[in-house]
XYZ file of C-alpha atoms in Angstrom:
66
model
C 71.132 96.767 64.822
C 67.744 97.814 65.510
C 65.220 99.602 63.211
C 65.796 102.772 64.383
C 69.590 102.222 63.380
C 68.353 101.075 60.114
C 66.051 104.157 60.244
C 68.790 106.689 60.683
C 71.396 105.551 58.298
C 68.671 105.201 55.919
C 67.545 108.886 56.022
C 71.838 109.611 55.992
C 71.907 107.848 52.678
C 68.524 109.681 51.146
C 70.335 113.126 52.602
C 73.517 111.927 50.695
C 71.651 111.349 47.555
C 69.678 114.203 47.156
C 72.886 117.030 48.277
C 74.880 114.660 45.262
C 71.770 115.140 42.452
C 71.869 119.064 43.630
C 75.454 119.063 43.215
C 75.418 117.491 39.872
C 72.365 119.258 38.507
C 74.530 122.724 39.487
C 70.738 123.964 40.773
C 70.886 126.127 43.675
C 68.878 122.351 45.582
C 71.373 121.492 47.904
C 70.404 121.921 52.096
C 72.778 124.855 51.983
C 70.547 126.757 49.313
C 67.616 126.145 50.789
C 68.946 127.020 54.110
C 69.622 130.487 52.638
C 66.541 131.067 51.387
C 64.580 129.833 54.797
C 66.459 132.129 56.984
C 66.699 135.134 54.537
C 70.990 135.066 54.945
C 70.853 137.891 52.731
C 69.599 140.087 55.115
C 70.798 141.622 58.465
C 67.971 140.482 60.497
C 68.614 136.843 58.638
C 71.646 136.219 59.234
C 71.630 137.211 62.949
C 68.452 134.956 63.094
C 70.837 132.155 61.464
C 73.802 132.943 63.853
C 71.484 132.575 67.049
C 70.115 129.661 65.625
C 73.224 127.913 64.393
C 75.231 128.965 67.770
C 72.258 127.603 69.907
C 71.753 124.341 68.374
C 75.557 123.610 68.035
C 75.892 124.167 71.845
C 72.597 121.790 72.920
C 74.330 119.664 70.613
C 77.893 119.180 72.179
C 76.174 119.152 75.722
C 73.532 116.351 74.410
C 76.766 114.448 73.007
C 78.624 114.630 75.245
């Protein structure tokens, strides 16, 4: 494996850790939360901005994949 391998799985583990000491501090910390409050999901405009976003990404996504 090369260091970018080691790089990736690293920052996996550090995401893994921090969404766990959210989840067991019960703070609204976790990527979700903050993901809410970035894209302003409690409003109209928000969550269409989300939508587009999320849609978009997930499709460059399965093309880049695959």
């Amino acid at each position: 494996m090369n260091a970018f391998t080691w790089a990736w799985l690293g920052w996996l583990v550090a995401f893994g850790v921090l969404e766990a000491a959210a989840l067991v501090r019960r703070r609204d910390e976790t990527l979700s939360d903050h993901t809410r409050v970035w894209f302003r999901t409690r409003t109209r405009s928000g969550r269409i901005a989300f939508a587009v976003s999320w849609v978009g990404f997930a499709a460059w996504f399965l093309v880049h994949i695959l």
